[in-house]
Short mmCIF file of N, CA, C and O in Angstrom, two decimals:
data_model
loop_
_atom_site.label_atom_id
_atom_site.label_comp_id
_atom_site.label_asym_id
_atom_site.label_seq_id
_atom_site.Cartn_x
_atom_site.Cartn_y
_atom_site.Cartn_z
N MET A 1 12.07 2.12 2.10
CA MET A 1 11.00 1.20 2.42
C MET A 1 10.50 0.57 1.12
O MET A 1 10.66 1.13 0.05
N LYS A 2 9.91 -0.58 1.26
CA LYS A 2 9.37 -1.32 0.13
C LYS A 2 7.86 -1.48 0.34
O LYS A 2 7.43 -1.88 1.42
N VAL A 3 7.08 -1.16 -0.69
CA VAL A 3 5.62 -1.17 -0.58
C VAL A 3 5.04 -2.18 -1.58
O VAL A 3 5.44 -2.20 -2.75
N THR A 4 4.12 -3.00 -1.11
CA THR A 4 3.39 -3.90 -2.00
C THR A 4 1.90 -3.81 -1.67
O THR A 4 1.52 -3.39 -0.58
N ALA A 5 1.09 -4.22 -2.63
CA ALA A 5 -0.36 -4.26 -2.43
C ALA A 5 -0.90 -5.50 -3.12
O ALA A 5 -0.53 -5.81 -4.25
N ASP A 6 -1.74 -6.21 -2.43
CA ASP A 6 -2.36 -7.43 -2.96
C ASP A 6 -3.73 -7.07 -3.52
O ASP A 6 -4.69 -6.87 -2.78
N ARG A 7 -3.82 -6.98 -4.84
CA ARG A 7 -5.08 -6.61 -5.49
C ARG A 7 -6.18 -7.64 -5.27
O ARG A 7 -7.35 -7.32 -5.35
N ARG A 8 -5.81 -8.88 -4.95
CA ARG A 8 -6.82 -9.90 -4.67
C ARG A 8 -7.53 -9.63 -3.36
O ARG A 8 -8.67 -10.03 -3.16
N ARG A 9 -6.87 -8.95 -2.44
CA ARG A 9 -7.46 -8.62 -1.14
C ARG A 9 -8.17 -7.26 -1.15
O ARG A 9 -9.04 -7.01 -0.33
N CYS A 10 -7.76 -6.39 -2.05
CA CYS A 10 -8.26 -5.02 -2.08
C CYS A 10 -9.78 -5.00 -2.23
O CYS A 10 -10.35 -5.73 -3.04
N MET A 11 -10.42 -4.11 -1.44
CA MET A 11 -11.87 -3.96 -1.54
C MET A 11 -12.25 -2.56 -2.01
O MET A 11 -13.39 -2.13 -1.89
N ALA A 12 -11.27 -1.84 -2.55
CA ALA A 12 -11.47 -0.53 -3.17
C ALA A 12 -12.04 0.52 -2.21
O ALA A 12 -12.84 1.36 -2.60
N ALA A 13 -11.59 0.50 -0.97
CA ALA A 13 -12.05 1.50 0.00
C ALA A 13 -11.47 2.88 -0.29
O ALA A 13 -12.07 3.90 0.04
N GLY A 14 -10.27 2.93 -0.87
CA GLY A 14 -9.68 4.20 -1.28
C GLY A 14 -8.82 4.90 -0.26
O GLY A 14 -8.26 5.95 -0.54
N HIS A 15 -8.69 4.36 0.95
CA HIS A 15 -7.90 5.02 1.99
C HIS A 15 -6.44 5.19 1.58
O HIS A 15 -5.82 6.20 1.92
N CYS A 16 -5.90 4.25 0.85
CA CYS A 16 -4.50 4.31 0.45
C CYS A 16 -4.25 5.50 -0.49
O CYS A 16 -3.31 6.27 -0.28
N ALA A 17 -5.08 5.63 -1.52
CA ALA A 17 -4.90 6.70 -2.49
C ALA A 17 -5.14 8.08 -1.87
O ALA A 17 -4.50 9.05 -2.28
N ILE A 18 -6.00 8.14 -0.88
CA ILE A 18 -6.24 9.41 -0.19
C ILE A 18 -5.08 9.73 0.75
O ILE A 18 -4.62 10.87 0.82
N SER A 19 -4.58 8.73 1.46
CA SER A 19 -3.51 8.93 2.45
C SER A 19 -2.14 9.18 1.82
O SER A 19 -1.36 9.98 2.33
N ALA A 20 -1.85 8.48 0.74
CA ALA A 20 -0.52 8.57 0.10
C ALA A 20 -0.69 8.59 -1.42
O ALA A 20 -0.37 7.62 -2.11
N PRO A 21 -1.20 9.69 -1.97
CA PRO A 21 -1.51 9.74 -3.40
C PRO A 21 -0.32 9.64 -4.34
O PRO A 21 -0.49 9.32 -5.51
N THR A 22 0.90 9.89 -3.84
CA THR A 22 2.07 9.74 -4.71
C THR A 22 2.54 8.29 -4.76
O THR A 22 3.36 7.94 -5.59
N VAL A 23 2.01 7.46 -3.87
CA VAL A 23 2.43 6.06 -3.79
C VAL A 23 1.34 5.11 -4.29
O VAL A 23 1.63 4.10 -4.91
N PHE A 24 0.07 5.45 -4.05
CA PHE A 24 -1.05 4.58 -4.41
C PHE A 24 -2.06 5.30 -5.29
O PHE A 24 -2.26 6.50 -5.17
N ASP A 25 -2.71 4.52 -6.12
CA ASP A 25 -3.83 5.00 -6.92
C ASP A 25 -4.77 3.82 -7.09
O ASP A 25 -4.52 2.75 -6.54
N HIS A 26 -5.83 4.02 -7.86
CA HIS A 26 -6.75 2.94 -8.17
C HIS A 26 -6.82 2.76 -9.66
O HIS A 26 -6.82 3.74 -10.41
N GLY A 27 -6.88 1.51 -10.09
CA GLY A 27 -7.02 1.21 -11.50
C GLY A 27 -8.44 1.44 -11.96
O GLY A 27 -9.32 1.81 -11.17
N GLU A 28 -8.70 1.18 -13.23
CA GLU A 28 -10.04 1.35 -13.78
C GLU A 28 -11.06 0.46 -13.07
O GLU A 28 -12.25 0.77 -13.03
N ASP A 29 -10.58 -0.65 -12.50
CA ASP A 29 -11.47 -1.56 -11.77
C ASP A 29 -11.70 -1.13 -10.32
O ASP A 29 -12.41 -1.77 -9.57
N GLY A 30 -11.06 -0.03 -9.91
CA GLY A 30 -11.23 0.49 -8.56
C GLY A 30 -10.26 -0.09 -7.55
O GLY A 30 -10.23 0.35 -6.40
N LEU A 31 -9.45 -1.06 -7.96
CA LEU A 31 -8.53 -1.71 -7.04
C LEU A 31 -7.20 -0.99 -6.98
O LEU A 31 -6.79 -0.31 -7.92
N VAL A 32 -6.50 -1.16 -5.87
CA VAL A 32 -5.24 -0.48 -5.61
C VAL A 32 -4.19 -0.76 -6.68
O VAL A 32 -4.09 -1.85 -7.22
N VAL A 33 -3.43 0.31 -6.99
CA VAL A 33 -2.28 0.23 -7.87
C VAL A 33 -1.13 0.93 -7.13
O VAL A 33 -1.31 2.05 -6.63
N VAL A 34 0.02 0.27 -7.04
CA VAL A 34 1.19 0.89 -6.42
C VAL A 34 1.90 1.71 -7.49
O VAL A 34 2.36 1.17 -8.50
N LEU A 35 1.99 3.01 -7.28
CA LEU A 35 2.67 3.90 -8.21
C LEU A 35 4.17 3.95 -7.96
O LEU A 35 4.95 4.17 -8.89
N ASP A 36 4.56 3.78 -6.71
CA ASP A 36 5.97 3.86 -6.33
C ASP A 36 6.25 2.80 -5.27
O ASP A 36 5.91 2.98 -4.10
N ALA A 37 6.84 1.68 -5.68
CA ALA A 37 7.10 0.57 -4.76
C ALA A 37 8.28 0.82 -3.83
O ALA A 37 8.49 0.09 -2.87
N ASP A 38 9.06 1.86 -4.11
CA ASP A 38 10.22 2.19 -3.29
C ASP A 38 10.21 3.69 -3.00
O ASP A 38 11.12 4.42 -3.42
N PRO A 39 9.19 4.16 -2.27
CA PRO A 39 9.08 5.60 -2.03
C PRO A 39 10.14 6.10 -1.04
O PRO A 39 10.68 5.34 -0.25
N GLY A 40 10.39 7.39 -1.10
CA GLY A 40 11.36 7.99 -0.20
C GLY A 40 10.84 8.10 1.22
O GLY A 40 9.64 7.97 1.49
N GLU A 41 11.76 8.35 2.13
CA GLU A 41 11.43 8.45 3.56
C GLU A 41 10.43 9.56 3.84
O GLU A 41 9.70 9.50 4.83
N GLU A 42 10.38 10.57 2.99
CA GLU A 42 9.46 11.68 3.23
C GLU A 42 8.00 11.24 3.14
O GLU A 42 7.11 11.95 3.61
N THR A 43 7.75 10.06 2.56
CA THR A 43 6.37 9.56 2.46
C THR A 43 6.04 8.51 3.52
O THR A 43 4.92 8.01 3.56
N ARG A 44 7.00 8.19 4.38
CA ARG A 44 6.81 7.10 5.34
C ARG A 44 5.53 7.24 6.16
O ARG A 44 4.75 6.31 6.29
N GLU A 45 5.32 8.39 6.76
CA GLU A 45 4.14 8.57 7.62
C GLU A 45 2.84 8.33 6.83
O GLU A 45 1.93 7.64 7.30
N ALA A 46 2.76 8.88 5.63
CA ALA A 46 1.56 8.71 4.80
C ALA A 46 1.37 7.25 4.39
O ALA A 46 0.25 6.73 4.42
N VAL A 47 2.46 6.57 4.03
CA VAL A 47 2.37 5.16 3.62
C VAL A 47 1.96 4.29 4.81
O VAL A 47 1.11 3.40 4.66
N GLU A 48 2.52 4.53 5.97
CA GLU A 48 2.15 3.75 7.15
C GLU A 48 0.70 4.02 7.55
O GLU A 48 0.00 3.10 8.00
N THR A 49 0.23 5.25 7.36
CA THR A 49 -1.18 5.55 7.61
C THR A 49 -2.06 4.76 6.65
O THR A 49 -3.07 4.17 7.05
N ALA A 50 -1.68 4.73 5.38
CA ALA A 50 -2.44 3.97 4.38
C ALA A 50 -2.48 2.49 4.75
O ALA A 50 -3.53 1.84 4.67
N GLU A 51 -1.35 1.95 5.20
CA GLU A 51 -1.31 0.55 5.62
C GLU A 51 -2.24 0.31 6.80
O GLU A 51 -3.01 -0.66 6.82
N ASP A 52 -2.21 1.20 7.78
CA ASP A 52 -3.04 1.06 8.97
C ASP A 52 -4.53 1.18 8.66
O ASP A 52 -5.36 0.51 9.27
N LEU A 53 -4.88 2.05 7.72
CA LEU A 53 -6.28 2.30 7.41
C LEU A 53 -6.89 1.27 6.46
O LEU A 53 -8.12 1.20 6.33
N CYS A 54 -6.07 0.49 5.80
CA CYS A 54 -6.58 -0.46 4.80
C CYS A 54 -7.45 -1.53 5.48
O CYS A 54 -6.94 -2.36 6.25
N PRO A 55 -8.76 -1.54 5.21
CA PRO A 55 -9.64 -2.48 5.89
C PRO A 55 -9.43 -3.94 5.49
O PRO A 55 -9.75 -4.84 6.26
N SER A 56 -8.86 -4.17 4.31
CA SER A 56 -8.65 -5.54 3.86
C SER A 56 -7.21 -6.01 4.07
O SER A 56 -6.87 -7.13 3.72
N ARG A 57 -6.38 -5.14 4.63
CA ARG A 57 -4.96 -5.46 4.89
C ARG A 57 -4.25 -5.86 3.60
O ARG A 57 -3.41 -6.75 3.58
N ALA A 58 -4.57 -5.16 2.51
CA ALA A 58 -3.96 -5.45 1.22
C ALA A 58 -2.59 -4.81 1.06
O ALA A 58 -1.84 -5.18 0.16
N ILE A 59 -2.25 -3.86 1.92
CA ILE A 59 -0.99 -3.11 1.80
C ILE A 59 0.02 -3.62 2.81
O ILE A 59 -0.32 -3.86 3.97
N ALA A 60 1.26 -3.78 2.34
CA ALA A 60 2.35 -4.19 3.23
C ALA A 60 3.53 -3.25 3.02
O ALA A 60 3.84 -2.87 1.90
N VAL A 61 4.18 -2.88 4.12
CA VAL A 61 5.35 -2.00 4.10
C VAL A 61 6.48 -2.71 4.82
O VAL A 61 6.28 -3.25 5.91
N ALA A 62 7.66 -2.73 4.21
CA ALA A 62 8.83 -3.37 4.81
C ALA A 62 10.05 -2.47 4.61
O ALA A 62 10.03 -1.59 3.74
N PRO A 63 11.09 -2.69 5.40
CA PRO A 63 12.32 -1.91 5.20
C PRO A 63 12.89 -2.13 3.80
O PRO A 63 12.74 -3.21 3.23
N ALA A 64 13.54 -1.13 3.27
CA ALA A 64 14.19 -1.23 1.96
C ALA A 64 15.26 -2.34 2.00
O ALA A 64 15.87 -2.57 3.05
N GLY A 65 15.43 -3.01 0.90
CA GLY A 65 16.46 -4.03 0.81
C GLY A 65 16.06 -5.38 1.35
O GLY A 65 16.86 -6.30 1.41
N THR A 66 14.79 -5.53 1.75
CA THR A 66 14.34 -6.84 2.24
C THR A 66 13.97 -7.72 1.05
O THR A 66 13.72 -7.24 -0.05
N GLY A 67 13.90 -9.00 1.29
CA GLY A 67 13.54 -9.96 0.26
C GLY A 67 12.06 -9.88 -0.06
O GLY A 67 11.38 -8.94 0.33
N PRO A 68 11.55 -10.88 -0.76
CA PRO A 68 10.14 -10.89 -1.11
C PRO A 68 9.26 -10.81 0.14
O PRO A 68 9.56 -11.41 1.16
N MET A 69 8.20 -10.04 0.02
CA MET A 69 7.31 -9.85 1.16
C MET A 69 6.18 -10.86 1.10
O MET A 69 5.62 -11.11 0.04
N PRO A 70 5.80 -11.40 2.25
CA PRO A 70 4.65 -12.32 2.27
C PRO A 70 3.37 -11.53 2.07
O PRO A 70 3.32 -10.32 2.29
N THR A 71 2.32 -12.21 1.68
CA THR A 71 1.01 -11.58 1.55
C THR A 71 0.57 -11.12 2.93
O THR A 71 0.71 -11.87 3.91
N PRO A 72 0.05 -9.89 3.06
CA PRO A 72 -0.38 -9.41 4.38
C PRO A 72 -1.42 -10.35 4.99
O PRO A 72 -2.28 -10.89 4.30
N ALA A 73 -1.33 -10.54 6.30
CA ALA A 73 -2.26 -11.41 7.02
C ALA A 73 -3.62 -10.75 7.14
O ALA A 73 -3.73 -9.54 7.21
N VAL A 74 -4.65 -11.56 7.17
CA VAL A 74 -6.02 -11.05 7.32
C VAL A 74 -6.30 -10.85 8.79
O VAL A 74 -5.95 -11.57 9.63
#
C-alpha cells in the first residue's frame, strides 16, 4: 500500500499517530509526518483506521504500485 498525508489539510488531531505509530508521527509544528510511505500489509488495518479517523481527510491510502495520488477530498 502507498500512504500520503497532506500537511496543508492536517489539523493536528493526532488520530493517525495514535492509530498507526510506525507509519505516522507529528512534526515540531504538530502536523502529520509520514514515517513509512510504503508500509507492510501487517499495518493495513491500523493505517486504514488512521485514514478513517482523520477529521481533515489529510491521509490517503492506495494500493502499492499506483501512480501519483490525488489530494484527499474534503
